[in-house]
Coordinates of N, CA and C in Angstrom, one line a residue:
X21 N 151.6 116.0 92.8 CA 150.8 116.5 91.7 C 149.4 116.8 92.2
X22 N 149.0 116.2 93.3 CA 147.5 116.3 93.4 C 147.5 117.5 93.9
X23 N 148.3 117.6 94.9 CA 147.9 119.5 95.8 C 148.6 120.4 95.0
X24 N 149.1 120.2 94.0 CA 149.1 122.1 92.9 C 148.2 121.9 92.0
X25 N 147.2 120.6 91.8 CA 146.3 120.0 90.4 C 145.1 120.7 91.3
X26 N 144.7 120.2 92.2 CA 143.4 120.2 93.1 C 142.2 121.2 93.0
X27 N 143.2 122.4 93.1 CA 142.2 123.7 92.9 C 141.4 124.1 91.6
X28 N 142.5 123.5 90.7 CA 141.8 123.5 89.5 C 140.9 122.6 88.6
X29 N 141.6 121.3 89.2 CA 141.1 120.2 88.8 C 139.3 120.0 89.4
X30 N 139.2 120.9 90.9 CA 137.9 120.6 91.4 C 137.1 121.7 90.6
X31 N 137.9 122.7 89.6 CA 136.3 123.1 88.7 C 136.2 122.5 87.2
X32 N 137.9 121.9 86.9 CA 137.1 121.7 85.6 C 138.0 120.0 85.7
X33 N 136.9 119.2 85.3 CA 138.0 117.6 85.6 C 138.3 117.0 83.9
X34 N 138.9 116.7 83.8 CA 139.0 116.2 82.5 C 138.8 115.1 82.1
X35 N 137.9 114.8 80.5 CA 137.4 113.6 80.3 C 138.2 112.4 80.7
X36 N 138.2 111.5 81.3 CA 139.0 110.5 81.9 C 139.8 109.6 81.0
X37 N 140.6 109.1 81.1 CA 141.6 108.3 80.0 C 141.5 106.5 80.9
X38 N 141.0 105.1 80.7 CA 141.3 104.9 81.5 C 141.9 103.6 81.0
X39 N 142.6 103.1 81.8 CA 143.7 101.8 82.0 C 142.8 100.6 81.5
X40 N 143.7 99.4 81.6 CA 143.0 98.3 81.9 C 142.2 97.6 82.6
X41 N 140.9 97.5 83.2 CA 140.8 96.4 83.8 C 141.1 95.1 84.8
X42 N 141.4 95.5 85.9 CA 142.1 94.7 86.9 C 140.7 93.0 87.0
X43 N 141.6 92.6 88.0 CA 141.0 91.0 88.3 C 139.8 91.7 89.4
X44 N 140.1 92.6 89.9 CA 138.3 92.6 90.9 C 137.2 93.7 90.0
X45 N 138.0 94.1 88.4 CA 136.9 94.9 87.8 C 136.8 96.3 88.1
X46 N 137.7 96.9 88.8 CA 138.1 98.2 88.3 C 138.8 98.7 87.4
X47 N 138.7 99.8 87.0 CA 139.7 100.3 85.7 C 139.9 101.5 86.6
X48 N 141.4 101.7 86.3 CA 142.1 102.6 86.8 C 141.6 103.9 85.4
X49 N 141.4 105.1 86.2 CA 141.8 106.9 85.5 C 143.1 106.6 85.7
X50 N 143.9 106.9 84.2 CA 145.3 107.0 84.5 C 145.5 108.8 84.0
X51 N 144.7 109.6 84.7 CA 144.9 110.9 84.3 C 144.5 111.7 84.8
X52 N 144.2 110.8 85.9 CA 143.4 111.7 87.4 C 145.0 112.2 87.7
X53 N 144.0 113.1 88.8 CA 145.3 113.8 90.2 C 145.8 113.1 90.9
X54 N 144.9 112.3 91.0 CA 145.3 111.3 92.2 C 147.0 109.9 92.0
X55 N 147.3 109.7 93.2 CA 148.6 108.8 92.6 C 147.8 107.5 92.3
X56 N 146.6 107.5 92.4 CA 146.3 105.9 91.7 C 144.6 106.5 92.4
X57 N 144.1 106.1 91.4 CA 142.2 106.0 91.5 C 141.9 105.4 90.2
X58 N 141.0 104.2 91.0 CA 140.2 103.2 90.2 C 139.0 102.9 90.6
X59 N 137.9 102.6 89.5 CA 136.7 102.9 89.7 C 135.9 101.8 89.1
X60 N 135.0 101.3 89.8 CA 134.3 100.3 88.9 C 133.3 100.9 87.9
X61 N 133.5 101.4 86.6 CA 132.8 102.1 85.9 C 131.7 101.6 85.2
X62 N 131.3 100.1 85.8 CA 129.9 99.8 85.2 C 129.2 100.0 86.4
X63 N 129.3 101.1 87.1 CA 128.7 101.2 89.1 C 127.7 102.6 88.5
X64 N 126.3 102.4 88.8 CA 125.3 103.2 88.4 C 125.7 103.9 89.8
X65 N 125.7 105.1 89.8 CA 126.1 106.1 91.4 C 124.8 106.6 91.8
X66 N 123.6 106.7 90.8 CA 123.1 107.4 90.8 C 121.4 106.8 92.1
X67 N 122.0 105.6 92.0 CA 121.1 104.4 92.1 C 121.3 104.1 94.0
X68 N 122.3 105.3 94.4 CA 122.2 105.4 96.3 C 122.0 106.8 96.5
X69 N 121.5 106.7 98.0 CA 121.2 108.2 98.4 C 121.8 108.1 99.6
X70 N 122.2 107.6 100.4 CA 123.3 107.9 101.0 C 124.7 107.4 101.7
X71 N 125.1 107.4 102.4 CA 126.5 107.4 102.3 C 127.0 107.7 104.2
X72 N 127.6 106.2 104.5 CA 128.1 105.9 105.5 C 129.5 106.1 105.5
X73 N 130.0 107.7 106.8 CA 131.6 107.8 106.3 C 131.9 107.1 107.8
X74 N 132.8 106.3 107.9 CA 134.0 105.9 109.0 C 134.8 106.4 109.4
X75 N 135.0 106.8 110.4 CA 136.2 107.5 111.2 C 137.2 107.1 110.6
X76 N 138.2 108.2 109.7 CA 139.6 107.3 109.1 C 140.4 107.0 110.4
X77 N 141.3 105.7 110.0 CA 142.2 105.3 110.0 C 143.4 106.5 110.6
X78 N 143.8 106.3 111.7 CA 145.2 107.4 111.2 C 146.4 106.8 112.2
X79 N 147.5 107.0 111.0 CA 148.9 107.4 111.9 C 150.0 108.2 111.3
X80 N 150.9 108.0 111.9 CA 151.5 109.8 112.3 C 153.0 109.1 111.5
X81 N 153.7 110.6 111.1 CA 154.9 110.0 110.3 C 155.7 110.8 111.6
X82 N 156.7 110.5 111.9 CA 157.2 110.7 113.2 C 158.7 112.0 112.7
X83 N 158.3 112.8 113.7 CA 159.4 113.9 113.7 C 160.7 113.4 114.0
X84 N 161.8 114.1 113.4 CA 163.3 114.2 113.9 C 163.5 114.8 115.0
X85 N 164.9 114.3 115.4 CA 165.2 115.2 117.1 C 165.2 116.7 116.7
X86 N 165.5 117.1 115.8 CA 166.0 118.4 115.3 C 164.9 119.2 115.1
X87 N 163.8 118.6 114.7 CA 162.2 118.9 114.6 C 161.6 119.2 115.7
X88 N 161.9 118.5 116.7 CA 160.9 118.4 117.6 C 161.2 119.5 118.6
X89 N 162.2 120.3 118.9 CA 162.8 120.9 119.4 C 162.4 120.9 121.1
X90 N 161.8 122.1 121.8 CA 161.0 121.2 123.2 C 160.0 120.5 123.5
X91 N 159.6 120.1 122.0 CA 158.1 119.0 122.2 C 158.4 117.8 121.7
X92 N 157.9 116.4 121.7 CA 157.4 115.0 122.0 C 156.9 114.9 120.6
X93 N 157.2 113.4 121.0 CA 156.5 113.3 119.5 C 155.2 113.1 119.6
X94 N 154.5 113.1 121.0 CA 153.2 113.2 121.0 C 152.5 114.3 120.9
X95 N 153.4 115.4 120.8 CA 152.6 116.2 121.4 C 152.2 117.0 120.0
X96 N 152.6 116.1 118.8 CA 152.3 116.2 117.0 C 151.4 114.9 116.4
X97 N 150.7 114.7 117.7 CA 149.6 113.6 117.5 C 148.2 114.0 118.3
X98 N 147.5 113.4 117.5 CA 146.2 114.0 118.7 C 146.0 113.0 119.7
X99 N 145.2 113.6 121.1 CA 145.0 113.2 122.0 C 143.3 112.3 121.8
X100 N 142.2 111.8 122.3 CA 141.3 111.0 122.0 C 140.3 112.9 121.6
X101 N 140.3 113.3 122.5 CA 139.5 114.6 121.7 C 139.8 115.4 120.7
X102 N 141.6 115.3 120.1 CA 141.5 116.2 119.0 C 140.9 115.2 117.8
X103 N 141.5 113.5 118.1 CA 141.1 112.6 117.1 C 139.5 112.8 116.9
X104 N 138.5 113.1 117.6 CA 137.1 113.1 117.4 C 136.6 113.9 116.9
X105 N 137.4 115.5 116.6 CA 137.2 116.3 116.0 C 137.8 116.1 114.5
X106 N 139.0 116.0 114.6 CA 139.8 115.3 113.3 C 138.6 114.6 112.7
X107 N 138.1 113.6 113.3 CA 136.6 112.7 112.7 C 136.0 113.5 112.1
X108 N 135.2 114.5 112.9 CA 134.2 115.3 112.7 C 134.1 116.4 111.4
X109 N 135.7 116.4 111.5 CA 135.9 118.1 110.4 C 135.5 116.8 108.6
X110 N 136.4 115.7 109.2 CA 136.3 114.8 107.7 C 135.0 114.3 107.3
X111 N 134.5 113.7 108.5 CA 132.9 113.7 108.2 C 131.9 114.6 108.0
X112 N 132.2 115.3 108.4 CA 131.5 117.0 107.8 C 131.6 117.4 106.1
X113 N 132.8 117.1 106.3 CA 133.8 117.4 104.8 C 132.9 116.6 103.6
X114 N 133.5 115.8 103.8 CA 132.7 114.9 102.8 C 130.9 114.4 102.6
X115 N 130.3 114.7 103.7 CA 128.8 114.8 103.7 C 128.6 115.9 103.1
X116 N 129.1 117.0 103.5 CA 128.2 118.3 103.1 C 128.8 118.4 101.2
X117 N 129.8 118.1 101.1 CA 130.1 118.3 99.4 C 129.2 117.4 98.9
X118 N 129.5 115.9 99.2 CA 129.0 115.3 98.4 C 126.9 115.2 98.2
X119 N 126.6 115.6 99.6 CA 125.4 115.8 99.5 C 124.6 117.3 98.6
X120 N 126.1 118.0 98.3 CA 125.9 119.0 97.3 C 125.8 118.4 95.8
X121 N 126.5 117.6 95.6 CA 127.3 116.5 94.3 C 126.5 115.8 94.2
X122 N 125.9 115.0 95.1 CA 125.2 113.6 94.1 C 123.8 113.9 95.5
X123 N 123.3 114.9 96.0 CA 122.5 114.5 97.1 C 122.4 113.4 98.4
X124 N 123.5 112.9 97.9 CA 123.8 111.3 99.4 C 123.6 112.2 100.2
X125 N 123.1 111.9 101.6 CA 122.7 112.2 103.0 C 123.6 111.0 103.6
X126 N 124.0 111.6 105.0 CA 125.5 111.1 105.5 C 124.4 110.4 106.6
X127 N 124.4 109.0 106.8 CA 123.7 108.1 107.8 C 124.7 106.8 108.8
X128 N 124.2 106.4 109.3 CA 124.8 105.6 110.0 C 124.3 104.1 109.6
X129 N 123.3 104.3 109.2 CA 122.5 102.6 108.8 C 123.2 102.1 107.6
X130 N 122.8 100.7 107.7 CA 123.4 100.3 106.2 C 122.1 99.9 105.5
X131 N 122.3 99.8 104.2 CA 121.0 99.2 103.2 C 121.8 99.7 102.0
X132 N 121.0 99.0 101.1 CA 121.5 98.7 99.4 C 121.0 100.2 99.0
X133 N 120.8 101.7 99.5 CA 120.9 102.4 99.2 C 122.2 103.8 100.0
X134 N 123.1 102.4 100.1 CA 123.9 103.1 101.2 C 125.4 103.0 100.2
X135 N 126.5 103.8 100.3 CA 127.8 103.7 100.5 C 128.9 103.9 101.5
X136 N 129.7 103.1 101.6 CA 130.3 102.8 102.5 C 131.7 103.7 102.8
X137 N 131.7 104.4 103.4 CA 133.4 105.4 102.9 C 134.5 104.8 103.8
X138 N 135.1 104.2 103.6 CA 136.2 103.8 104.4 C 137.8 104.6 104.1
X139 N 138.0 105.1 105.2 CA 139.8 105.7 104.8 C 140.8 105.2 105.6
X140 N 142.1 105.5 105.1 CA 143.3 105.3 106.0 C 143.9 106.9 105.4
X141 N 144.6 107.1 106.4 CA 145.3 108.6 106.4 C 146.5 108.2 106.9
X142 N 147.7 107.8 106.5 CA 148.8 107.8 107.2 C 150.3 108.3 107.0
X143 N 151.0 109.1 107.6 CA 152.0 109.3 107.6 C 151.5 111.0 108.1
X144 N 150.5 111.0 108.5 CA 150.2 112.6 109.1 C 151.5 112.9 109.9
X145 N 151.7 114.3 109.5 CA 152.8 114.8 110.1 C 152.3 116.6 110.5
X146 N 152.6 116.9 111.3 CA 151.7 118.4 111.6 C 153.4 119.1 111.5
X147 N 153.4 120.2 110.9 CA 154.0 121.2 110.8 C 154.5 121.9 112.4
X148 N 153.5 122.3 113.1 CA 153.5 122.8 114.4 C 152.5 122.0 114.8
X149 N 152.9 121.9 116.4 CA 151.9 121.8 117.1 C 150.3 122.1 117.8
X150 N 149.4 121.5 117.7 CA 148.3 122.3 118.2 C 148.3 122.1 119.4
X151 N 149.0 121.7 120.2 CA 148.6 121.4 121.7 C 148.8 123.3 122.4
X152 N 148.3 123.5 123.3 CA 148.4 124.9 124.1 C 149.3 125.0 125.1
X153 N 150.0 124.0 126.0 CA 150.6 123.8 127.1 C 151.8 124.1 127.0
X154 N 152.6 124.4 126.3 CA 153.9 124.7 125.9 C 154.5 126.1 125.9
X155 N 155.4 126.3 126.1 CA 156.2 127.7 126.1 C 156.6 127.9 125.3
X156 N 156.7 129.1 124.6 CA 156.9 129.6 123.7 C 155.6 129.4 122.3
X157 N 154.6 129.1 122.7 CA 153.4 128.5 121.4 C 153.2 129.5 120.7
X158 N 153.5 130.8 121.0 CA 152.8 132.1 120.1 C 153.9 131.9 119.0
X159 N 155.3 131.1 119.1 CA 155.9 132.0 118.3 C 156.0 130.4 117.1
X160 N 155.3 130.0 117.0 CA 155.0 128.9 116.1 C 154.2 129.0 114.9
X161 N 154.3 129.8 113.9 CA 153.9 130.4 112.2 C 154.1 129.4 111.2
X162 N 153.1 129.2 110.5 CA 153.3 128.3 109.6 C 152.4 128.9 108.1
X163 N 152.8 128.7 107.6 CA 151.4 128.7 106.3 C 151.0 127.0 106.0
X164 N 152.1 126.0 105.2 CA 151.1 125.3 105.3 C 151.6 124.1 107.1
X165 N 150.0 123.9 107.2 CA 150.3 123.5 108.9 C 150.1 121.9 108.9
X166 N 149.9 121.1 107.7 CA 150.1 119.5 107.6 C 150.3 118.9 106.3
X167 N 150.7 117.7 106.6 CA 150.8 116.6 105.2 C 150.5 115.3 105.7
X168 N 149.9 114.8 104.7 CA 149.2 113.3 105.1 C 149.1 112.6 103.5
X169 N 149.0 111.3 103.7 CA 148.7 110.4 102.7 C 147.0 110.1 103.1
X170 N 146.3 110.2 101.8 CA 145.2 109.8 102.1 C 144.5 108.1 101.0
X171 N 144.1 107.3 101.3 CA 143.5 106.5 101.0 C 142.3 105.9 101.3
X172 N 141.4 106.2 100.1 CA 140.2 106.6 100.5 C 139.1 105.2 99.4
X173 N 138.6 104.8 100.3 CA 137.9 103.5 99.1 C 136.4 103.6 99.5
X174 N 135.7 103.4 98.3 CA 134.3 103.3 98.5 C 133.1 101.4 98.0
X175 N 132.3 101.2 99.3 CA 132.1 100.3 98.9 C 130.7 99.9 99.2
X176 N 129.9 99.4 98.3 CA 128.4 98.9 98.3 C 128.2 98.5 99.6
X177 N 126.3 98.3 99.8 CA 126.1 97.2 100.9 C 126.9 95.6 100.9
X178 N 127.1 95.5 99.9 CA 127.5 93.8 100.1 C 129.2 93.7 100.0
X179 N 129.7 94.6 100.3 CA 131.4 95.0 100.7 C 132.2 94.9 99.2
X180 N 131.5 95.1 98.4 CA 132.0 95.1 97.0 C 133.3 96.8 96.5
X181 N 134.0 96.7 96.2 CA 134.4 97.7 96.1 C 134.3 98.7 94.7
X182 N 134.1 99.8 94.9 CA 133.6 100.4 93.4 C 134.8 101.3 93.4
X183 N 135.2 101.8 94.6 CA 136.2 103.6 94.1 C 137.4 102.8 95.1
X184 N 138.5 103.2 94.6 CA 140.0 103.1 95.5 C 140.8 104.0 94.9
X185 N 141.4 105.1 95.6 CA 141.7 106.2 95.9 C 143.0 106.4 97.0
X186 N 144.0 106.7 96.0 CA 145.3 107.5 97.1 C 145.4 108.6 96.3
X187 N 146.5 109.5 97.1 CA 147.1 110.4 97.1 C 147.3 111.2 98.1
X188 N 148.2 112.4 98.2 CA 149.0 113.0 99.1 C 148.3 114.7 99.2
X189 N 148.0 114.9 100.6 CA 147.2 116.3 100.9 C 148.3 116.9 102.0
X190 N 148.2 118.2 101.4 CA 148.5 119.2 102.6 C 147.5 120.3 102.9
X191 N 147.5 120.5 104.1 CA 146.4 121.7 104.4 C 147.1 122.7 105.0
X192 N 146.0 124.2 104.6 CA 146.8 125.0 105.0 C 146.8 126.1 103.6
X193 N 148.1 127.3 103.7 CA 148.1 127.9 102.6 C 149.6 127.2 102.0
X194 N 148.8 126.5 100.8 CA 150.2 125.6 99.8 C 150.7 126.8 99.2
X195 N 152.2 126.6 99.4 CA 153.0 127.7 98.5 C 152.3 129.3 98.5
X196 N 152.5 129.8 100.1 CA 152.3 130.8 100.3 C 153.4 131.5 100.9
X197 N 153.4 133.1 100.5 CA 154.7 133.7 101.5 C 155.1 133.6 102.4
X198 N 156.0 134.4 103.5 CA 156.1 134.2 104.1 C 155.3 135.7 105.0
X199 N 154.3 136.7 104.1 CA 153.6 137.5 104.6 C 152.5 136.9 105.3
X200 N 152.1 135.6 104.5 CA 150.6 135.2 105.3 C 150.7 134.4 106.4
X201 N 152.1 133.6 106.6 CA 152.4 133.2 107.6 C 151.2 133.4 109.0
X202 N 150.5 132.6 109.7 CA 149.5 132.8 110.6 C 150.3 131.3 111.9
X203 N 150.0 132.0 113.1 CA 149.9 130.9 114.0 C 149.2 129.9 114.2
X204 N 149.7 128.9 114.0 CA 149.1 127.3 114.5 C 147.8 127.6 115.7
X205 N 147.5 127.4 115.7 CA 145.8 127.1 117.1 C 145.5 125.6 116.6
X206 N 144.3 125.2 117.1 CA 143.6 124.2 117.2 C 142.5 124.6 116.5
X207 N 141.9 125.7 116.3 CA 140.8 126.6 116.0 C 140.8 126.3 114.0
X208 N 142.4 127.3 113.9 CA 143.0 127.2 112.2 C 143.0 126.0 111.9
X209 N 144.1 124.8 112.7 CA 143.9 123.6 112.4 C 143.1 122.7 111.5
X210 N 141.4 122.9 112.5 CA 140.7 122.3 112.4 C 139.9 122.9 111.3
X211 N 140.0 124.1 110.9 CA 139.6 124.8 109.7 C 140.4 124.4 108.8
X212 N 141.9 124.3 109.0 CA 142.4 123.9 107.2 C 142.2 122.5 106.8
X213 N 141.9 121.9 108.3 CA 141.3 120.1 107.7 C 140.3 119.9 107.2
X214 N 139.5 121.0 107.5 CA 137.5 120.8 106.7 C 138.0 121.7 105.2
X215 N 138.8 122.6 105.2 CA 138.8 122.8 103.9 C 139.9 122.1 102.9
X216 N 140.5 121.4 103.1 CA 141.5 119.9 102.3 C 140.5 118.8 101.9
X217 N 139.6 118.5 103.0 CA 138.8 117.1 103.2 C 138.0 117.1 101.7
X218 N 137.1 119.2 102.1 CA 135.9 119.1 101.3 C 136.6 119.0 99.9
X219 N 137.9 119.8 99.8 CA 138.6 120.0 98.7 C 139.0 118.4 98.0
X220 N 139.3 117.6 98.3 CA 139.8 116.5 98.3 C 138.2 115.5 97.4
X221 N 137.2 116.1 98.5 CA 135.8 115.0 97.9 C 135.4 115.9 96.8
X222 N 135.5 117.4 96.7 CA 135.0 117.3 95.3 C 135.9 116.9 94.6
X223 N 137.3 117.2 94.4 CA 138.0 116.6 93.3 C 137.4 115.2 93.0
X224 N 137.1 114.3 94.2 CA 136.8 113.0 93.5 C 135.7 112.5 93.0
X225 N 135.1 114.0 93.6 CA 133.1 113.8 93.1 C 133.6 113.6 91.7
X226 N 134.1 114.6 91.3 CA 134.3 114.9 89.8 C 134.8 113.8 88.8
X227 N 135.6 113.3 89.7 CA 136.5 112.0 88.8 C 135.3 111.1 88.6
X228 N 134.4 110.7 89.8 CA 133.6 109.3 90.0 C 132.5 110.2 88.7
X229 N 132.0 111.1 88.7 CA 131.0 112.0 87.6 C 131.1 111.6 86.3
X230 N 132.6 111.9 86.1 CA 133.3 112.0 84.6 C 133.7 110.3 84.0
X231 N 133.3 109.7 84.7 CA 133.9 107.9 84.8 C 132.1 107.2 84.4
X232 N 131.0 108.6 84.7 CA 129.4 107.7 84.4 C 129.5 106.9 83.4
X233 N 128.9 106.0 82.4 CA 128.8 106.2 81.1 C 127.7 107.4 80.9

């Protein structure tokens, strides 16, 4: 639901409907996109300026033999350099939106005017390969070129949690022909993951917005 909701959902979000009250004091949106986002909605947002993101978390959902055809299952995992860019596209992602959204500036320090972005991303699975060393790599077309589970939680200086956040992203062109079909690179890659990421933080700018009193 979330990746055919997303596009739309990031311009217009809808007044939030929300659940009960858990034992640590979140209340679930039961009407978000997301497969489960809960929010501490007595959390003034307004009241930090910036915002510490963490290298997510990641592991890989593993190909079939039939899948993999002359490539490894590593060779549909990043190596320590693609992972640092992988970092980079997400931490980009989510600084530059949200410092569009609520003005947070992306820091490394902590203080009681900080938030904490912690993620796990698991079950990434790449469509094609980005690696360059292989024969036949030109003839590898995809439109959309990944899928991943994302879970994404946000948490005060004092490790309190206010936002917890899953749901399921693909990057890339979702439900596209097979005219737009384009080759896998490292280049496109790394461009459909900054535009999922940033896609992904405003949808939730919006939810966390729509949740103020």
């Amino acid at each position: 639901c979330l990746n055919l909701c997303l596009i739309i959902a990031a311009c217009t979000t809808p007044n939030p409907e929300f659940g009960s009250t858990n034992g640590q004091g979140l209340t679930p949106i039961t009407n978000s996109n997301f497969d489960q986002l809960l929010i501490r909605t007595d959390t003034d947002f307004k009241q930090y300026q910036r915002i510490k993101v963490e290298p997510p978390i990641v592991s890989y959902k593993k190909h079939t033999s039939a899948d993999l055809g002359i490539y490894r299952q590593q060779d549909f995992q990043f190596d320590e350099a693609e992972l640092k860019t992988f970092n980079e596209q997400f931490i980009k992602a989510f600084g530059q939106q949200w410092q569009q959204r609520f003005g947070w500036q992306v820091t490394d320090e902590s203080g009681e005017d900080v938030l904490v972005v912690k993620t796990e991303i698991s079950d990434l699975y790449l469509y094609a390969s980005i690696k360059n060393d292989k024969p036949m790599r030109s003839t590898t077309i995809v439109n959309e070129s990944s899928k991943m589970t994302i879970k994404l939680q946000l948490f005060d200086n004092s490790g309190q949690l206010l936002v917890d956040s899953l749901g399921d992203k693909t990057t890339g062109q979702i439900g596209s022909g097979v005219n737009t079909m384009t080759r896998v690179s490292s280049v496109r890659y790394w461009n459909d993951c900054y535009q999922a990421f940033r896609q992904w933080a405003s949808l939730l700018a919006g939810q966390i917005s729509a949740s103020q009193p």
